[in-house]
PDB file of C-alpha atoms in Angstrom:
ATOM      1  CA  ASN A   1     -17.881  -6.870  -8.598  1.00  0.00           C
ATOM      2  CA  ALA A   2     -15.843  -3.913  -9.814  1.00  0.00           C
ATOM      3  CA  GLY A   3     -13.946  -3.583  -6.499  1.00  0.00           C
ATOM      4  CA  VAL A   4     -12.304  -0.169  -6.058  1.00  0.00           C
ATOM      5  CA  THR A   5     -12.709   2.175  -9.032  1.00  0.00           C
ATOM      6  CA  GLN A   6     -10.627   5.310  -9.447  1.00  0.00           C
ATOM      7  CA  THR A   7     -11.103   8.054 -12.012  1.00  0.00           C
ATOM      8  CA  PRO A   8      -9.418   9.575 -13.900  1.00  0.00           C
ATOM      9  CA  LYS A   9      -6.397   7.371 -14.661  1.00  0.00           C
ATOM     10  CA  PHE A  10      -4.292  10.324 -15.821  1.00  0.00           C
ATOM     11  CA  GLN A  11      -4.556  14.047 -15.194  1.00  0.00           C
ATOM     12  CA  VAL A  12      -2.403  17.078 -15.962  1.00  0.00           C
ATOM     13  CA  LEU A  13      -3.050  20.288 -14.017  1.00  0.00           C
ATOM     14  CA  LYS A  14      -1.551  23.726 -13.964  1.00  0.00           C
ATOM     15  CA  THR A  15      -0.351  25.160 -10.678  1.00  0.00           C
ATOM     16  CA  GLY A  16      -3.271  26.658  -8.779  1.00  0.00           C
ATOM     17  CA  GLN A  17      -5.987  24.626 -10.468  1.00  0.00           C
ATOM     18  CA  SER A  18      -8.367  22.512  -8.455  1.00  0.00           C
ATOM     19  CA  MET A  19      -9.666  19.057  -9.125  1.00  0.00           C
ATOM     20  CA  THR A  20     -11.294  16.050  -7.516  1.00  0.00           C
ATOM     21  CA  LEU A  21     -10.030  12.479  -7.741  1.00  0.00           C
ATOM     22  CA  GLN A  22     -12.898  10.057  -7.562  1.00  0.00           C
ATOM     23  CA  CYS A  23     -12.938   6.748  -5.677  1.00  0.00           C
ATOM     24  CA  ALA A  24     -15.826   4.322  -5.420  1.00  0.00           C
ATOM     25  CA  GLN A  25     -16.084   0.815  -3.984  1.00  0.00           C
ATOM     26  CA  ASP A  26     -18.931  -1.645  -4.330  1.00  0.00           C
ATOM     27  CA  MET A  27     -17.936  -4.049  -1.539  1.00  0.00           C
ATOM     28  CA  ASN A  28     -19.732  -2.230   1.309  1.00  0.00           C
ATOM     29  CA  HIS A  29     -16.383  -1.582   2.954  1.00  0.00           C
ATOM     30  CA  GLU A  30     -16.356   0.487   6.124  1.00  0.00           C
ATOM     31  CA  TYR A  31     -12.805   1.803   5.741  1.00  0.00           C
ATOM     32  CA  MET A  32     -11.510   3.885   2.825  1.00  0.00           C
ATOM     33  CA  SER A  33      -8.234   5.723   2.405  1.00  0.00           C
ATOM     34  CA  TRP A  34      -6.082   7.735   0.031  1.00  0.00           C
ATOM     35  CA  TYR A  35      -2.349   7.191  -0.471  1.00  0.00           C
ATOM     36  CA  ARG A  36       0.226   8.887  -2.593  1.00  0.00           C
ATOM     37  CA  GLN A  37       3.124   6.949  -4.077  1.00  0.00           C
ATOM     38  CA  ASP A  38       6.387   8.705  -4.831  1.00  0.00           C
ATOM     39  CA  PRO A  39       9.639   7.085  -6.062  1.00  0.00           C
ATOM     40  CA  GLY A  40      11.727   5.775  -3.178  1.00  0.00           C
ATOM     41  CA  MET A  41       9.124   6.730  -0.568  1.00  0.00           C
ATOM     42  CA  GLY A  42       6.628   3.902  -0.626  1.00  0.00           C
ATOM     43  CA  LEU A  43       3.006   4.642   0.155  1.00  0.00           C
ATOM     44  CA  ARG A  44       2.081   7.565   2.363  1.00  0.00           C
ATOM     45  CA  LEU A  45      -1.365   7.955   3.872  1.00  0.00           C
ATOM     46  CA  ILE A  46      -3.136  11.228   3.049  1.00  0.00           C
ATOM     47  CA  HIS A  47      -6.616  10.879   4.587  1.00  0.00           C
ATOM     48  CA  TYR A  48      -8.826   8.045   5.672  1.00  0.00           C
ATOM     49  CA  SER A  49     -12.410   7.333   6.689  1.00  0.00           C
ATOM     50  CA  VAL A  50     -13.834   4.676   8.994  1.00  0.00           C
ATOM     51  CA  GLY A  51     -17.425   5.214   7.875  1.00  0.00           C
ATOM     52  CA  ALA A  52     -19.833   7.640   6.262  1.00  0.00           C
ATOM     53  CA  GLY A  53     -19.478  11.073   7.808  1.00  0.00           C
ATOM     54  CA  ILE A  54     -16.162  10.254   9.527  1.00  0.00           C
ATOM     55  CA  THR A  55     -12.769  11.312   8.146  1.00  0.00           C
ATOM     56  CA  ASP A  56      -9.334  11.810   9.622  1.00  0.00           C
ATOM     57  CA  GLN A  57      -5.879  12.935   8.577  1.00  0.00           C
ATOM     58  CA  GLY A  58      -3.040  10.634   7.705  1.00  0.00           C
ATOM     59  CA  GLU A  59       0.666  11.274   7.427  1.00  0.00           C
ATOM     60  CA  VAL A  60       0.607  13.891   4.628  1.00  0.00           C
ATOM     61  CA  PRO A  61      -2.799  15.693   4.638  1.00  0.00           C
ATOM     62  CA  ASN A  62      -1.742  19.243   3.736  1.00  0.00           C
ATOM     63  CA  GLY A  63      -3.203  20.491   0.460  1.00  0.00           C
ATOM     64  CA  TYR A  64      -5.909  17.818   0.320  1.00  0.00           C
ATOM     65  CA  ASN A  65      -9.517  17.631   1.470  1.00  0.00           C
ATOM     66  CA  VAL A  66     -11.853  14.665   1.722  1.00  0.00           C
ATOM     67  CA  SER A  67     -15.444  13.913   2.592  1.00  0.00           C
ATOM     68  CA  ARG A  68     -17.448  10.708   2.957  1.00  0.00           C
ATOM     69  CA  SER A  69     -21.154  11.261   2.446  1.00  0.00           C
ATOM     70  CA  THR A  70     -21.871   7.652   1.433  1.00  0.00           C
ATOM     71  CA  THR A  71     -20.308   4.271   2.194  1.00  0.00           C
ATOM     72  CA  GLU A  72     -19.377   3.838  -1.473  1.00  0.00           C
ATOM     73  CA  ASP A  73     -17.621   7.108  -2.360  1.00  0.00           C
ATOM     74  CA  PHE A  74     -14.523   8.835  -1.005  1.00  0.00           C
ATOM     75  CA  PRO A  75     -13.369  11.725  -3.242  1.00  0.00           C
ATOM     76  CA  LEU A  76     -10.035  13.490  -2.766  1.00  0.00           C
ATOM     77  CA  ARG A  77      -9.945  17.212  -3.517  1.00  0.00           C
ATOM     78  CA  LEU A  78      -6.938  19.307  -4.427  1.00  0.00           C
ATOM     79  CA  LEU A  79      -7.980  22.910  -3.829  1.00  0.00           C
ATOM     80  CA  SER A  80      -4.929  24.625  -5.342  1.00  0.00           C
ATOM     81  CA  ALA A  81      -2.582  22.188  -7.035  1.00  0.00           C
ATOM     82  CA  ALA A  82       1.169  22.544  -6.533  1.00  0.00           C
ATOM     83  CA  PRO A  83       4.062  20.809  -8.372  1.00  0.00           C
ATOM     84  CA  SER A  84       4.850  18.959  -5.116  1.00  0.00           C
ATOM     85  CA  GLN A  85       1.533  17.143  -5.536  1.00  0.00           C
ATOM     86  CA  THR A  86       2.752  15.446  -8.709  1.00  0.00           C
ATOM     87  CA  SER A  87       2.415  11.777  -7.775  1.00  0.00           C
ATOM     88  CA  VAL A  88       0.478   8.576  -8.265  1.00  0.00           C
ATOM     89  CA  TYR A  89      -2.599   8.446  -6.047  1.00  0.00           C
ATOM     90  CA  PHE A  90      -4.200   5.252  -4.811  1.00  0.00           C
ATOM     91  CA  CYS A  91      -7.518   4.728  -3.125  1.00  0.00           C
ATOM     92  CA  ALA A  92      -7.788   1.674  -0.878  1.00  0.00           C
ATOM     93  CA  SER A  93     -10.582   0.121   1.153  1.00  0.00           C
ATOM     94  CA  SER A  94     -11.063  -2.657   3.681  1.00  0.00           C
ATOM     95  CA  PRO A  95     -14.119  -4.283   5.244  1.00  0.00           C
ATOM     96  CA  ARG A  96     -13.543  -2.858   8.706  1.00  0.00           C
ATOM     97  CA  PHE A  97     -11.112  -0.707  10.628  1.00  0.00           C
ATOM     98  CA  GLY A  98      -9.420  -1.907  13.754  1.00  0.00           C
ATOM     99  CA  ARG A  99      -8.789  -5.556  12.923  1.00  0.00           C
ATOM    100  CA  ILE A 100      -5.077  -6.202  12.902  1.00  0.00           C
ATOM    101  CA  GLU A 101      -5.133  -8.471   9.814  1.00  0.00           C
ATOM    102  CA  GLU A 102      -7.446  -6.347   7.717  1.00  0.00           C
ATOM    103  CA  LYS A 103      -6.549  -6.635   4.015  1.00  0.00           C
ATOM    104  CA  LEU A 104      -6.463  -3.511   1.861  1.00  0.00           C
ATOM    105  CA  PHE A 105      -8.063  -3.515  -1.597  1.00  0.00           C
ATOM    106  CA  PHE A 106      -6.497  -0.954  -3.925  1.00  0.00           C
ATOM    107  CA  GLY A 107      -7.749   0.850  -6.992  1.00  0.00           C
ATOM    108  CA  SER A 108      -5.576   1.048 -10.107  1.00  0.00           C
ATOM    109  CA  GLY A 109      -4.339   4.556  -9.367  1.00  0.00           C
ATOM    110  CA  THR A 110      -4.437   8.080 -10.776  1.00  0.00           C
ATOM    111  CA  GLN A 111      -1.245   9.543 -12.223  1.00  0.00           C
ATOM    112  CA  LEU A 112      -1.300  13.290 -11.573  1.00  0.00           C
ATOM    113  CA  SER A 113       1.137  15.821 -13.006  1.00  0.00           C
ATOM    114  CA  VAL A 114       1.090  19.445 -11.846  1.00  0.00           C
ATOM    115  CA  LEU A 115       2.965  21.830 -14.122  1.00  0.00           C
TER     116      LEU A 115
ATOM    117  CA  GLY B   1       6.421   6.268  15.591  1.00  0.00           C
ATOM    118  CA  GLU B   2       7.028   3.209  13.448  1.00  0.00           C
ATOM    119  CA  ASN B   3       9.587   3.290  10.648  1.00  0.00           C
ATOM    120  CA  VAL B   4      10.015   0.525   8.076  1.00  0.00           C
ATOM    121  CA  GLU B   5      13.151   0.202   5.956  1.00  0.00           C
ATOM    122  CA  GLN B   6      13.226  -2.071   2.917  1.00  0.00           C
ATOM    123  CA  HIS B   7      16.211  -3.421   0.970  1.00  0.00           C
ATOM    124  CA  PRO B   8      17.250  -3.664  -1.760  1.00  0.00           C
ATOM    125  CA  SER B   9      15.485  -1.012  -3.823  1.00  0.00           C
ATOM    126  CA  THR B  10      16.101  -3.051  -6.980  1.00  0.00           C
ATOM    127  CA  LEU B  11      16.767  -6.773  -7.271  1.00  0.00           C
ATOM    128  CA  SER B  12      17.591  -8.572 -10.494  1.00  0.00           C
ATOM    129  CA  VAL B  13      17.625 -12.400 -10.515  1.00  0.00           C
ATOM    130  CA  GLN B  14      17.820 -15.092 -13.151  1.00  0.00           C
ATOM    131  CA  GLU B  15      14.603 -16.914 -13.895  1.00  0.00           C
ATOM    132  CA  GLY B  16      14.421 -20.002 -11.726  1.00  0.00           C
ATOM    133  CA  ASP B  17      16.631 -18.580  -8.980  1.00  0.00           C
ATOM    134  CA  SER B  18      15.424 -17.387  -5.562  1.00  0.00           C
ATOM    135  CA  ALA B  19      14.806 -13.800  -4.501  1.00  0.00           C
ATOM    136  CA  VAL B  20      14.926 -12.392  -0.972  1.00  0.00           C
ATOM    137  CA  ILE B  21      13.693  -8.961   0.097  1.00  0.00           C
ATOM    138  CA  LYS B  22      14.315  -7.718   3.632  1.00  0.00           C
ATOM    139  CA  CYS B  23      12.560  -5.214   5.868  1.00  0.00           C
ATOM    140  CA  THR B  24      13.359  -3.884   9.302  1.00  0.00           C
ATOM    141  CA  TYR B  25      10.957  -2.112  11.640  1.00  0.00           C
ATOM    142  CA  SER B  26      11.546   0.107  14.634  1.00  0.00           C
ATOM    143  CA  ASP B  27       8.469  -0.309  16.879  1.00  0.00           C
ATOM    144  CA  SER B  28       8.566  -3.502  18.928  1.00  0.00           C
ATOM    145  CA  ALA B  29       4.786  -3.171  19.423  1.00  0.00           C
ATOM    146  CA  SER B  30       4.161  -3.886  15.727  1.00  0.00           C
ATOM    147  CA  ASN B  31       2.594  -7.315  15.365  1.00  0.00           C
ATOM    148  CA  TYR B  32       1.329  -7.663  11.791  1.00  0.00           C
ATOM    149  CA  PHE B  33       3.526  -7.687   8.690  1.00  0.00           C
ATOM    150  CA  PRO B  34       1.984  -7.944   5.199  1.00  0.00           C
ATOM    151  CA  TRP B  35       3.644  -8.025   1.800  1.00  0.00           C
ATOM    152  CA  TYR B  36       1.983  -6.436  -1.226  1.00  0.00           C
ATOM    153  CA  LYS B  37       2.850  -6.918  -4.895  1.00  0.00           C
ATOM    154  CA  GLN B  38       2.316  -4.114  -7.401  1.00  0.00           C
ATOM    155  CA  GLU B  39       2.301  -4.996 -11.078  1.00  0.00           C
ATOM    156  CA  LEU B  40       2.849  -2.309 -13.687  1.00  0.00           C
ATOM    157  CA  GLY B  41      -0.126   0.030 -13.966  1.00  0.00           C
ATOM    158  CA  LYS B  42      -2.013  -1.590 -11.105  1.00  0.00           C
ATOM    159  CA  GLY B  43      -2.569  -1.055  -7.417  1.00  0.00           C
ATOM    160  CA  PRO B  44      -0.769  -3.138  -4.772  1.00  0.00           C
ATOM    161  CA  GLN B  45      -2.241  -6.526  -3.929  1.00  0.00           C
ATOM    162  CA  LEU B  46      -1.710  -8.550  -0.750  1.00  0.00           C
ATOM    163  CA  ILE B  47       0.318 -11.711  -1.419  1.00  0.00           C
ATOM    164  CA  ILE B  48       1.232 -12.953   2.044  1.00  0.00           C
ATOM    165  CA  ASP B  49       1.239 -11.762   5.651  1.00  0.00           C
ATOM    166  CA  ILE B  50       2.475 -12.871   9.065  1.00  0.00           C
ATOM    167  CA  ARG B  51       1.558 -12.221  12.670  1.00  0.00           C
ATOM    168  CA  SER B  52       4.168 -11.675  15.367  1.00  0.00           C
ATOM    169  CA  ASN B  53       3.344 -14.960  17.092  1.00  0.00           C
ATOM    170  CA  VAL B  54       4.492 -16.908  14.013  1.00  0.00           C
ATOM    171  CA  GLY B  55       8.067 -17.275  12.782  1.00  0.00           C
ATOM    172  CA  GLU B  56       7.435 -18.390   9.225  1.00  0.00           C
ATOM    173  CA  LYS B  57       4.557 -18.721   6.768  1.00  0.00           C
ATOM    174  CA  LYS B  58       4.549 -20.322   3.312  1.00  0.00           C
ATOM    175  CA  ASP B  59       2.219 -20.183   0.346  1.00  0.00           C
ATOM    176  CA  GLN B  60       3.476 -22.240  -2.605  1.00  0.00           C
ATOM    177  CA  ARG B  61       6.595 -20.442  -3.932  1.00  0.00           C
ATOM    178  CA  ILE B  62       6.499 -17.541  -1.513  1.00  0.00           C
ATOM    179  CA  ALA B  63       7.346 -17.452   2.174  1.00  0.00           C
ATOM    180  CA  VAL B  64       7.767 -14.821   4.851  1.00  0.00           C
ATOM    181  CA  THR B  65      10.025 -15.115   7.884  1.00  0.00           C
ATOM    182  CA  LEU B  66       9.963 -12.952  10.991  1.00  0.00           C
ATOM    183  CA  ASN B  67      12.679 -12.347  13.574  1.00  0.00           C
ATOM    184  CA  LYS B  68      11.049 -10.401  16.423  1.00  0.00           C
ATOM    185  CA  THR B  69      14.263 -10.085  18.399  1.00  0.00           C
ATOM    186  CA  ALA B  70      16.098  -8.436  15.520  1.00  0.00           C
ATOM    187  CA  LYS B  71      12.931  -6.678  14.316  1.00  0.00           C
ATOM    188  CA  HIS B  72      13.199  -7.762  10.739  1.00  0.00           C
ATOM    189  CA  PHE B  73      11.136  -9.807   8.320  1.00  0.00           C
ATOM    190  CA  SER B  74      11.840 -11.125   4.845  1.00  0.00           C
ATOM    191  CA  LEU B  75      10.017 -12.229   1.710  1.00  0.00           C
ATOM    192  CA  HIS B  76      11.377 -15.295  -0.051  1.00  0.00           C
ATOM    193  CA  ILE B  77      10.374 -16.229  -3.591  1.00  0.00           C
ATOM    194  CA  THR B  78      11.671 -19.533  -4.932  1.00  0.00           C
ATOM    195  CA  GLU B  79      11.837 -20.738  -8.549  1.00  0.00           C
ATOM    196  CA  THR B  80      11.192 -17.228  -9.840  1.00  0.00           C
ATOM    197  CA  GLN B  81       9.116 -16.809 -12.967  1.00  0.00           C
ATOM    198  CA  PRO B  82       8.633 -13.857 -15.367  1.00  0.00           C
ATOM    199  CA  GLU B  83       5.279 -13.037 -13.753  1.00  0.00           C
ATOM    200  CA  ASP B  84       7.087 -12.384 -10.465  1.00  0.00           C
ATOM    201  CA  SER B  85       8.500  -9.178 -11.974  1.00  0.00           C
ATOM    202  CA  ALA B  86       6.854  -6.363 -10.005  1.00  0.00           C
ATOM    203  CA  VAL B  87       7.374  -3.913  -7.157  1.00  0.00           C
ATOM    204  CA  TYR B  88       7.060  -5.481  -3.714  1.00  0.00           C
ATOM    205  CA  PHE B  89       6.155  -3.515  -0.580  1.00  0.00           C
ATOM    206  CA  CYS B  90       6.492  -4.592   3.014  1.00  0.00           C
ATOM    207  CA  ALA B  91       4.493  -2.958   5.793  1.00  0.00           C
ATOM    208  CA  ALA B  92       3.986  -3.100   9.553  1.00  0.00           C
ATOM    209  CA  ARG B  93       1.046  -2.457  11.807  1.00  0.00           C
ATOM    210  CA  GLY B  94       0.507  -2.351  15.568  1.00  0.00           C
ATOM    211  CA  ASP B  95      -2.540  -2.501  17.812  1.00  0.00           C
ATOM    212  CA  SER B  96      -2.385   1.145  18.840  1.00  0.00           C
ATOM    213  CA  ASN B  97      -2.742   2.742  15.403  1.00  0.00           C
ATOM    214  CA  TYR B  98      -4.040   0.191  12.895  1.00  0.00           C
ATOM    215  CA  GLN B  99      -2.552   2.184  10.033  1.00  0.00           C
ATOM    216  CA  LEU B 100       0.047   0.394   7.950  1.00  0.00           C
ATOM    217  CA  ILE B 101       3.530   1.870   7.781  1.00  0.00           C
ATOM    218  CA  TRP B 102       5.096   1.014   4.436  1.00  0.00           C
ATOM    219  CA  GLY B 103       8.577   0.279   3.199  1.00  0.00           C
ATOM    220  CA  ALA B 104       9.883   2.144   0.140  1.00  0.00           C
ATOM    221  CA  GLY B 105       9.433  -0.820  -2.197  1.00  0.00           C
ATOM    222  CA  THR B 106      11.673  -3.234  -4.105  1.00  0.00           C
ATOM    223  CA  LYS B 107      11.593  -3.531  -7.873  1.00  0.00           C
ATOM    224  CA  LEU B 108      12.134  -7.220  -8.701  1.00  0.00           C
ATOM    225  CA  ILE B 109      13.376  -7.967 -12.211  1.00  0.00           C
ATOM    226  CA  ILE B 110      13.376 -11.552 -13.468  1.00  0.00           C
ATOM    227  CA  LYS B 111      15.923 -12.065 -16.237  1.00  0.00           C
ATOM    228  CA  PRO B 112      15.083 -14.720 -18.852  1.00  0.00           C
TER     229      PRO B 112
END
C-alpha cells in the first residue's frame, strides 16, 4: 500500500497565483485532513472531512478551500496565494472519525513558498 | 478551548543518555495523549499514546507518563540512539471535539 500520497513535494508561487495541493490515500479511510506546520507553532488544522461529500473548517481555514468527491482524494486549493501561506502542508487520514484513540497517518508533506 | 504547551523546543543529549520531553494541557476533559515522531523530510508518525485512565505506558525504550492532577504528560526515551534524532510532537484530544490539539514540537539531537 502507498498510504497517504501528497503531490507536489515542493512548490514556489507568486503572490496571487492559485494552485491545488493533491492528497490521496489508498486505505479506505473515512477521515482526511489538512494541516500546516510552521516553526514554533506545531501543527494547525486547516480543513477536514469525515467522508465523501462532507467537509468542515479547522483552526486556520481562511484562504483555503477543500472538497471531497471520493473517499480517496482530498485536494487543498489556494485561490490567491499570499506570503503568509508559506509553510509545510501535511495531509493526514484515519480509518474513522470519533474514536478517541484514532491514529493519524500522514503524507510526506508539501513545502510551499509564496513570493 | 484546549491549549498544549511543549518544552523544551530543542533538546540535545549524549548518545546513550535519557531524554525527557514535557507537555502541559489546559482542558481537564482531554483524555487521550499521543506522541508523534517526525523524521527529516517525512510526516509525523505515532510512536506511543496514553489514555487518561492510565498513569504510565512503556514500549521498549520509550515511555509516557501522565499526571492528570497537574495536567501534564511526558515522553521518556532511554538509551538514546542516533535514530532517535527527530522532532517530537505531543497532542491532546477530548471526547467533545475529537480533533487533536498539538504542542509546538521538540527537536531532539543525539550527540555521538
